[in-house]
Amino acid sequence: MTSSSQAHTGQTPAPSAEAEALHRALFTLDSHIDIPWPDRGDAFEDTDARRVDLPKMQKGGMSAGCFVAYIAQAKVDAEGHAQAQAQCLAMLDVINGMQGSQNGVTARVCSTVAEIEAAYKSGVLVVIPAVENGYAMGDDPAVLAQFRAKGARYVTLTHNGHNALADAAVHRPSLGDKPENHGGLSALGREAVRHMNHLGLLIDVSHASKKTMLQAVAASAVPVVASHSCVRALCDHPRNLDDEQLDALKASGGVIQITAMPAFLKPRDGEAPRSAGVADFVDHIDYVVRRIGVEHVGISSDFDGGGALADWQNATQGVNLTAELLRRGYDRSEIAAFWGGNFMRLLGQAEAVAEQTGTIG
Ligand SMILES: [Zn+2]
């Protein structure tokens, strides 16, 4: 948690009636949300302990969220791998429990574009499972099929710290990391990418090193996603993508989902506490649009994983982002692309490749 106590320093105007109406009319997908662990069974409660729960999504006009089984990086050995795999499967089971009707909210776990569209059309909140950190598959790509069987739609190749698949953007000397362990993807990582393509799992390059990211773009038959990253030209943080990486996304058809992490959005201003708002967030969207186009950028919060802005504190406040996008002059179809259209295009491409080369279901 970085910013629950952050002061509201921006001059954010209240969203217009137009913004409210548009926000509620659009399919709105947040591509990266953590869940509490251990589970507290509170996904259907409107609780101050979560920035995203299902009642807040409904209240805030959110349609869909990718909920991640996040596995912290630990030792790359058999014991660490076994623990990571067991925790990941248990977390995916909890995410799969986020469905049904309680407290006036109805949600459904969806793992294909058709399922997502059907749930959205019937007014049901959409829960999309995902896995954050390829460490969870250890050294056995066959485990990826178990993640897919539990509905997962993407796997983030690394977290902070290198794993058996790839080098991360941030290395962890305390875990024995050199600046680079593999020079990008390992042979196992390349095998994992092939399996993910066959299974319909998107390859998430957030947290990956630059070499890993560029190699994944080249190795994958499906465009990659950065599920929660920002623009390095605007904020020089290793978790962000530089211009060469953005250009590689454009050439391959991939998408960067800008995220609500103040440390990735704004360079620190002296000793002042870091604060960022939706205006800073949309600066990053503007940059990506100018450099590589509207169809390559989307939206994520990283809520409950450290993300939060002064004026986007939880899932009830997404309308502030829609209002800022309108103020910048984006039209309805562009805002719809940012709020989920682009991400859904990638899911559809992943399904098409899986149907040709492997299995999906
Ligand atoms: Zn993350």
CSV table of C-alpha atoms and ligand atoms in Angstrom, one decimal:
chain,number,residue,atom,x,y,z
A,1,MET,CA,0.0,0.0,0.0
A,2,THR,CA,1.5,3.3,-1.0
A,3,SER,CA,-1.1,5.9,-0.9
A,4,SER,CA,-4.2,5.2,1.2
A,5,SER,CA,-3.4,8.3,3.2
A,6,GLN,CA,-2.5,10.4,0.2
A,7,ALA,CA,-4.0,13.9,0.4
A,8,HIS,CA,-6.3,15.0,-2.3
A,9,THR,CA,-4.0,17.7,-3.8
A,10,GLY,CA,-5.4,17.9,-7.3
A,11,GLN,CA,-8.1,20.4,-8.5
A,12,THR,CA,-10.3,17.7,-9.9
A,13,PRO,CA,-13.6,19.1,-11.0
A,14,ALA,CA,-16.7,16.9,-10.3
A,15,PRO,CA,-17.4,14.7,-13.3
A,16,SER,CA,-20.0,16.2,-15.7
A,17,ALA,CA,-23.4,14.6,-16.3
A,18,GLU,CA,-22.1,13.7,-19.8
A,19,ALA,CA,-19.1,11.9,-18.2
A,20,GLU,CA,-21.3,10.0,-15.7
A,21,ALA,CA,-23.6,8.9,-18.5
A,22,LEU,CA,-20.8,7.9,-20.8
A,23,HIS,CA,-19.0,6.0,-18.1
A,24,ARG,CA,-22.1,3.9,-17.3
A,25,ALA,CA,-22.8,3.2,-20.9
A,26,LEU,CA,-19.3,1.9,-21.7
A,27,PHE,CA,-17.8,-1.6,-21.2
A,28,THR,CA,-15.2,-0.7,-18.6
A,29,LEU,CA,-12.4,-3.2,-17.8
A,30,ASP,CA,-9.6,-2.8,-15.3
A,31,SER,CA,-6.8,-5.2,-16.4
A,32,HIS,CA,-5.0,-5.6,-13.1
A,33,ILE,CA,-6.5,-5.9,-9.6
A,34,ASP,CA,-5.0,-7.8,-6.7
A,35,ILE,CA,-6.9,-9.9,-4.2
A,36,PRO,CA,-6.3,-9.9,-0.4
A,37,TRP,CA,-4.3,-13.0,0.7
A,38,PRO,CA,-5.1,-14.9,2.8
A,39,ASP,CA,-8.7,-14.6,1.6
A,40,ARG,CA,-11.2,-13.0,3.8
A,41,GLY,CA,-14.3,-14.0,2.0
A,42,ASP,CA,-15.2,-10.4,1.5
A,43,ALA,CA,-15.5,-9.9,-2.3
A,44,PHE,CA,-19.2,-9.4,-2.1
A,45,GLU,CA,-18.9,-6.9,0.9
A,46,ASP,CA,-18.6,-3.2,0.4
A,47,THR,CA,-15.6,-3.0,2.7
A,48,ASP,CA,-13.0,-0.3,3.5
A,49,ALA,CA,-10.4,-3.0,3.5
A,50,ARG,CA,-10.5,-3.3,-0.3
A,51,ARG,CA,-10.3,-0.7,-3.1
A,52,VAL,CA,-12.1,-3.2,-5.3
A,53,ASP,CA,-14.9,-5.4,-4.2
A,54,LEU,CA,-17.9,-6.3,-6.3
A,55,PRO,CA,-20.3,-3.8,-4.7
A,56,LYS,CA,-17.8,-1.0,-5.4
A,57,MET,CA,-17.5,-2.1,-9.0
A,58,GLN,CA,-21.3,-2.0,-9.4
A,59,LYS,CA,-21.6,1.4,-7.7
A,60,GLY,CA,-18.7,2.8,-9.8
A,61,GLY,CA,-20.0,1.6,-13.2
A,62,MET,CA,-17.2,-0.9,-13.7
A,63,SER,CA,-18.0,-3.8,-16.0
A,64,ALA,CA,-15.1,-6.2,-15.7
A,65,GLY,CA,-11.8,-6.8,-13.8
A,66,CYS,CA,-8.8,-9.0,-14.2
A,67,PHE,CA,-8.2,-10.3,-10.7
A,68,VAL,CA,-4.7,-11.7,-10.2
A,69,ALA,CA,-3.2,-14.5,-8.3
A,70,TYR,CA,-0.1,-12.6,-7.3
A,71,ILE,CA,2.9,-14.7,-6.2
A,72,ALA,CA,5.8,-13.0,-4.6
A,73,GLN,CA,9.2,-13.9,-6.0
A,74,ALA,CA,11.2,-16.2,-3.6
A,75,LYS,CA,14.0,-18.7,-4.1
A,76,VAL,CA,14.2,-20.3,-7.5
A,77,ASP,CA,14.3,-23.9,-6.3
A,78,ALA,CA,12.1,-27.0,-6.1
A,79,GLU,CA,10.6,-26.0,-2.7
A,80,GLY,CA,9.9,-22.4,-3.7
A,81,HIS,CA,8.3,-23.6,-7.0
A,82,ALA,CA,6.1,-26.1,-5.2
A,83,GLN,CA,4.9,-23.5,-2.7
A,84,ALA,CA,4.3,-20.9,-5.4
A,85,GLN,CA,2.3,-23.3,-7.5
A,86,ALA,CA,0.1,-24.4,-4.6
A,87,GLN,CA,-0.6,-20.8,-3.6
A,88,CYS,CA,-1.4,-19.8,-7.1
A,89,LEU,CA,-3.9,-22.6,-7.6
A,90,ALA,CA,-5.5,-21.7,-4.2
A,91,MET,CA,-5.8,-18.1,-5.2
A,92,LEU,CA,-7.3,-19.0,-8.5
A,93,ASP,CA,-9.9,-21.0,-6.6
A,94,VAL,CA,-10.8,-18.0,-4.5
A,95,ILE,CA,-11.1,-15.8,-7.7
A,96,ASN,CA,-13.3,-18.5,-9.1
A,97,GLY,CA,-15.5,-18.1,-6.0
A,98,MET,CA,-16.2,-14.5,-7.0
A,99,GLN,CA,-19.5,-15.4,-8.7
A,100,GLY,CA,-23.1,-15.7,-8.0
A,101,SER,CA,-25.5,-13.2,-6.4
A,102,GLN,CA,-25.0,-11.7,-2.9
A,103,ASN,CA,-25.9,-8.3,-1.4
A,104,GLY,CA,-27.6,-7.1,-4.6
A,105,VAL,CA,-24.7,-7.8,-6.8
A,106,THR,CA,-24.3,-10.5,-9.4
A,107,ALA,CA,-20.9,-11.5,-10.8
A,108,ARG,CA,-19.6,-14.3,-13.1
A,109,VAL,CA,-16.2,-15.7,-13.7
A,110,CYS,CA,-15.5,-15.5,-17.5
A,111,SER,CA,-12.6,-16.9,-19.4
A,112,THR,CA,-13.5,-16.2,-23.1
A,113,VAL,CA,-14.5,-13.2,-25.1
A,114,ALA,CA,-17.9,-14.8,-25.7
A,115,GLU,CA,-18.5,-15.4,-22.0
A,116,ILE,CA,-17.4,-11.9,-21.1
A,117,GLU,CA,-19.7,-10.3,-23.7
A,118,ALA,CA,-22.7,-12.5,-22.7
A,119,ALA,CA,-22.2,-11.6,-19.0
A,120,TYR,CA,-21.9,-7.9,-19.8
A,121,LYS,CA,-25.0,-8.0,-22.0
A,122,SER,CA,-27.0,-9.5,-19.1
A,123,GLY,CA,-25.8,-6.9,-16.7
A,124,VAL,CA,-23.6,-9.2,-14.7
A,125,LEU,CA,-20.2,-8.1,-13.4
A,126,VAL,CA,-17.3,-9.9,-15.1
A,127,VAL,CA,-14.4,-11.5,-13.2
A,128,ILE,CA,-11.4,-12.6,-15.3
A,129,PRO,CA,-8.7,-14.6,-13.5
A,130,ALA,CA,-5.0,-14.0,-14.2
A,131,VAL,CA,-1.7,-15.0,-12.7
A,132,GLU,CA,1.1,-12.5,-11.7
A,133,ASN,CA,4.5,-14.2,-11.8
A,134,GLY,CA,5.5,-17.1,-14.0
A,135,TYR,CA,7.4,-18.3,-10.9
A,136,ALA,CA,4.1,-20.0,-10.1
A,137,MET,CA,4.7,-22.6,-12.9
A,138,GLY,CA,8.1,-23.3,-11.5
A,139,ASP,CA,10.1,-25.2,-14.2
A,140,ASP,CA,7.1,-27.1,-15.6
A,141,PRO,CA,5.2,-25.4,-18.4
A,142,ALA,CA,2.5,-28.2,-18.1
A,143,VAL,CA,1.3,-26.3,-15.0
A,144,LEU,CA,0.2,-23.5,-17.3
A,145,ALA,CA,-2.7,-25.7,-18.4
A,146,GLN,CA,-3.9,-25.9,-14.8
A,147,PHE,CA,-4.0,-22.1,-14.6
A,148,ARG,CA,-5.9,-22.0,-17.9
A,149,ALA,CA,-8.3,-24.7,-16.6
A,150,LYS,CA,-9.1,-22.3,-13.7
A,151,GLY,CA,-10.0,-19.6,-16.1
A,152,ALA,CA,-6.7,-17.6,-16.2
A,153,ARG,CA,-6.3,-15.3,-19.3
A,154,TYR,CA,-2.8,-14.0,-18.7
A,155,VAL,CA,0.4,-14.8,-16.9
A,156,THR,CA,2.8,-12.0,-16.0
A,157,LEU,CA,6.2,-13.5,-16.9
A,158,THR,CA,8.0,-12.2,-13.8
A,159,HIS,CA,7.5,-10.1,-10.7
A,160,ASN,CA,10.3,-8.2,-9.0
A,161,GLY,CA,13.3,-10.6,-9.2
A,162,HIS,CA,14.4,-13.0,-11.9
A,163,ASN,CA,12.7,-16.4,-12.1
A,164,ALA,CA,13.3,-19.6,-14.1
A,165,LEU,CA,11.5,-18.1,-17.1
A,166,ALA,CA,13.0,-14.7,-17.5
A,167,ASP,CA,14.8,-11.6,-16.2
A,168,ALA,CA,12.8,-9.0,-14.4
A,169,ALA,CA,13.0,-5.2,-14.7
A,170,VAL,CA,14.0,-5.0,-11.0
A,171,HIS,CA,16.5,-7.6,-9.8
A,172,ARG,CA,16.8,-8.9,-6.3
A,173,PRO,CA,20.4,-9.3,-5.1
A,174,SER,CA,19.0,-10.7,-1.8
A,175,LEU,CA,17.6,-13.7,-3.8
A,176,GLY,CA,21.0,-14.1,-5.6
A,177,ASP,CA,20.1,-12.2,-8.7
A,178,LYS,CA,22.8,-10.8,-10.9
A,179,PRO,CA,21.7,-7.7,-13.0
A,180,GLU,CA,20.8,-10.4,-15.6
A,181,ASN,CA,20.5,-14.1,-15.1
A,182,HIS,CA,19.3,-15.1,-18.5
A,183,GLY,CA,19.8,-12.2,-20.8
A,184,GLY,CA,16.0,-12.0,-21.3
A,185,LEU,CA,13.9,-15.1,-21.7
A,186,SER,CA,15.5,-18.5,-20.7
A,187,ALA,CA,15.0,-21.6,-22.9
A,188,LEU,CA,12.2,-22.5,-20.4
A,189,GLY,CA,10.7,-19.1,-20.8
A,190,ARG,CA,10.5,-19.5,-24.5
A,191,GLU,CA,8.8,-22.9,-24.0
A,192,ALA,CA,6.4,-21.2,-21.6
A,193,VAL,CA,5.6,-18.6,-24.3
A,194,ARG,CA,4.8,-21.3,-26.8
A,195,HIS,CA,2.5,-23.1,-24.3
A,196,MET,CA,0.8,-19.9,-23.4
A,197,ASN,CA,0.1,-19.2,-27.1
A,198,HIS,CA,-1.4,-22.7,-27.4
A,199,LEU,CA,-3.5,-22.3,-24.3
A,200,GLY,CA,-5.0,-18.9,-25.0
A,201,LEU,CA,-3.0,-17.2,-22.2
A,202,LEU,CA,-1.8,-13.7,-22.9
A,203,ILE,CA,1.8,-13.0,-22.2
A,204,ASP,CA,2.0,-10.1,-19.7
A,205,VAL,CA,5.3,-8.2,-19.9
A,206,SER,CA,4.8,-5.9,-17.0
A,207,HIS,CA,7.7,-6.4,-14.5
A,208,ALA,CA,9.8,-8.0,-17.3
A,209,SER,CA,13.3,-6.6,-18.2
A,210,LYS,CA,13.5,-4.7,-21.5
A,211,LYS,CA,15.3,-7.6,-23.1
A,212,THR,CA,12.7,-10.1,-21.8
A,213,MET,CA,9.9,-7.9,-23.1
A,214,LEU,CA,11.4,-7.4,-26.6
A,215,GLN,CA,12.2,-11.2,-26.9
A,216,ALA,CA,8.6,-12.0,-25.7
A,217,VAL,CA,7.2,-9.8,-28.4
A,218,ALA,CA,9.3,-11.6,-31.0
A,219,ALA,CA,8.6,-15.1,-29.7
A,220,SER,CA,4.9,-14.9,-29.1
A,221,ALA,CA,2.4,-15.7,-31.9
A,222,VAL,CA,-0.1,-13.4,-30.1
A,223,PRO,CA,0.6,-9.7,-29.4
A,224,VAL,CA,1.7,-9.2,-25.8
A,225,VAL,CA,0.1,-7.0,-23.1
A,226,ALA,CA,1.7,-4.9,-20.4
A,227,SER,CA,-1.1,-5.3,-17.9
A,228,HIS,CA,0.1,-2.6,-15.5
A,229,SER,CA,2.9,-0.3,-16.6
A,230,CYS,CA,3.5,3.3,-17.6
A,231,VAL,CA,5.7,5.4,-20.0
A,232,ARG,CA,9.4,5.7,-19.3
A,233,ALA,CA,9.8,8.9,-21.3
A,234,LEU,CA,7.5,10.6,-18.8
A,235,CYS,CA,8.8,8.9,-15.6
A,236,ASP,CA,12.1,7.1,-15.6
A,237,HIS,CA,11.2,4.1,-13.6
A,238,PRO,CA,12.5,0.6,-14.6
A,239,ARG,CA,8.9,-0.8,-14.5
A,240,ASN,CA,7.9,1.6,-17.3
A,241,LEU,CA,8.2,1.0,-21.1
A,242,ASP,CA,10.6,3.1,-23.2
A,243,ASP,CA,10.0,4.4,-26.7
A,244,GLU,CA,11.7,1.4,-28.3
A,245,GLN,CA,9.4,-0.9,-26.3
A,246,LEU,CA,6.3,1.1,-27.3
A,247,ASP,CA,7.3,0.9,-30.9
A,248,ALA,CA,7.7,-2.9,-30.6
A,249,LEU,CA,4.2,-3.0,-29.2
A,250,LYS,CA,2.9,-1.1,-32.1
A,251,ALA,CA,4.6,-3.2,-34.7
A,252,SER,CA,3.3,-6.4,-33.1
A,253,GLY,CA,-0.2,-5.2,-32.2
A,254,GLY,CA,0.2,-5.2,-28.5
A,255,VAL,CA,-1.2,-3.0,-25.7
A,256,ILE,CA,0.1,-1.2,-22.7
A,257,GLN,CA,-2.4,-0.8,-19.9
A,258,ILE,CA,-1.4,2.4,-18.0
A,259,THR,CA,-1.6,1.9,-14.3
A,260,ALA,CA,-2.5,4.0,-11.2
A,261,MET,CA,0.9,3.8,-9.5
A,262,PRO,CA,2.1,7.3,-8.6
A,263,ALA,CA,5.8,6.1,-8.6
A,264,PHE,CA,5.4,5.1,-12.3
A,265,LEU,CA,3.4,8.2,-13.3
A,266,LYS,CA,5.4,11.2,-11.9
A,267,PRO,CA,9.1,11.8,-11.0
A,268,ARG,CA,9.5,12.6,-7.4
A,269,ASP,CA,9.5,16.4,-6.7
A,270,GLY,CA,12.2,16.9,-4.2
A,271,GLU,CA,11.3,15.6,-0.7
A,272,ALA,CA,7.5,16.2,-1.2
A,273,PRO,CA,5.3,13.2,-0.8
A,274,ARG,CA,4.5,11.8,-4.1
A,275,SER,CA,1.0,12.4,-5.4
A,276,ALA,CA,-0.6,11.8,-8.7
A,277,GLY,CA,-4.0,12.0,-10.2
A,278,VAL,CA,-6.0,11.1,-13.2
A,279,ALA,CA,-4.6,14.1,-15.1
A,280,ASP,CA,-1.1,12.5,-14.7
A,281,PHE,CA,-2.5,9.1,-15.7
A,282,VAL,CA,-4.0,10.6,-18.9
A,283,ASP,CA,-0.7,12.3,-19.7
A,284,HIS,CA,0.7,8.8,-20.1
A,285,ILE,CA,-2.3,7.7,-22.3
A,286,ASP,CA,-1.8,10.9,-24.4
A,287,TYR,CA,1.9,10.0,-24.9
A,288,VAL,CA,1.2,6.5,-26.0
A,289,VAL,CA,-1.6,7.6,-28.4
A,290,ARG,CA,0.7,10.2,-30.0
A,291,ARG,CA,3.6,7.8,-30.4
A,292,ILE,CA,1.9,4.5,-31.4
A,293,GLY,CA,-1.9,5.1,-31.7
A,294,VAL,CA,-5.2,4.8,-29.9
A,295,GLU,CA,-5.4,1.0,-30.4
A,296,HIS,CA,-2.4,0.3,-28.2
A,297,VAL,CA,-3.3,1.7,-24.8
A,298,GLY,CA,-5.7,0.8,-22.0
A,299,ILE,CA,-6.4,1.2,-18.3
A,300,SER,CA,-5.5,-0.6,-15.1
A,301,SER,CA,-5.5,0.4,-11.5
A,302,ASP,CA,-3.3,-2.1,-9.6
A,303,PHE,CA,-5.8,-1.5,-6.8
A,304,ASP,CA,-5.1,-3.6,-3.7
A,305,GLY,CA,-1.6,-4.1,-5.1
A,306,GLY,CA,-0.3,-0.6,-4.3
A,307,GLY,CA,-2.1,1.4,-6.9
A,308,ALA,CA,-4.3,4.5,-6.1
A,309,LEU,CA,-4.5,8.1,-7.2
A,310,ALA,CA,-5.7,11.2,-5.4
A,311,ASP,CA,-8.9,11.2,-7.4
A,312,TRP,CA,-9.1,7.4,-8.3
A,313,GLN,CA,-8.9,5.8,-4.9
A,314,ASN,CA,-11.1,2.8,-5.6
A,315,ALA,CA,-13.5,1.2,-8.1
A,316,THR,CA,-16.2,3.7,-7.4
A,317,GLN,CA,-14.2,6.6,-8.9
A,318,GLY,CA,-13.4,5.4,-12.4
A,319,VAL,CA,-15.7,8.1,-13.8
A,320,ASN,CA,-13.0,10.7,-12.9
A,321,LEU,CA,-10.8,9.0,-15.5
A,322,THR,CA,-13.6,9.0,-18.1
A,323,ALA,CA,-14.2,12.7,-17.4
A,324,GLU,CA,-10.5,13.5,-17.9
A,325,LEU,CA,-10.5,11.6,-21.2
A,326,LEU,CA,-13.5,13.6,-22.4
A,327,ARG,CA,-11.8,16.9,-21.3
A,328,ARG,CA,-8.8,15.9,-23.4
A,329,GLY,CA,-11.0,15.6,-26.4
A,330,TYR,CA,-11.2,11.8,-26.9
A,331,ASP,CA,-14.5,10.6,-28.4
A,332,ARG,CA,-16.7,7.8,-27.3
A,333,SER,CA,-15.1,5.1,-29.5
A,334,GLU,CA,-11.6,6.1,-28.4
A,335,ILE,CA,-12.6,6.0,-24.7
A,336,ALA,CA,-14.2,2.7,-25.2
A,337,ALA,CA,-11.0,1.3,-26.8
A,338,PHE,CA,-9.0,2.5,-23.7
A,339,TRP,CA,-11.6,1.1,-21.2
A,340,GLY,CA,-11.4,-2.4,-22.5
A,341,GLY,CA,-11.8,-2.6,-26.3
A,342,ASN,CA,-8.1,-2.9,-27.0
A,343,PHE,CA,-7.6,-5.5,-24.2
A,344,MET,CA,-10.6,-7.5,-25.5
A,345,ARG,CA,-9.0,-7.5,-29.0
A,346,LEU,CA,-5.9,-9.2,-27.6
A,347,LEU,CA,-8.1,-11.8,-25.8
A,348,GLY,CA,-9.8,-12.6,-29.1
A,349,GLN,CA,-6.5,-12.9,-30.9
A,350,ALA,CA,-5.2,-15.2,-28.2
A,351,GLU,CA,-8.3,-17.4,-28.6
A,352,ALA,CA,-7.9,-17.5,-32.4
A,353,VAL,CA,-4.3,-18.6,-32.1
A,354,ALA,CA,-5.2,-21.2,-29.4
A,355,GLU,CA,-7.9,-22.6,-31.7
A,356,GLN,CA,-5.4,-23.0,-34.5
A,357,THR,CA,-2.5,-24.4,-32.5
A,358,GLY,CA,-3.8,-25.9,-29.3
A,359,THR,CA,-6.8,-26.1,-27.0
A,360,ILE,CA,-8.9,-23.5,-25.3
A,361,GLY,CA,-11.6,-24.2,-22.8
B,1,ZN,ZN,2.6,-6.0,-10.4
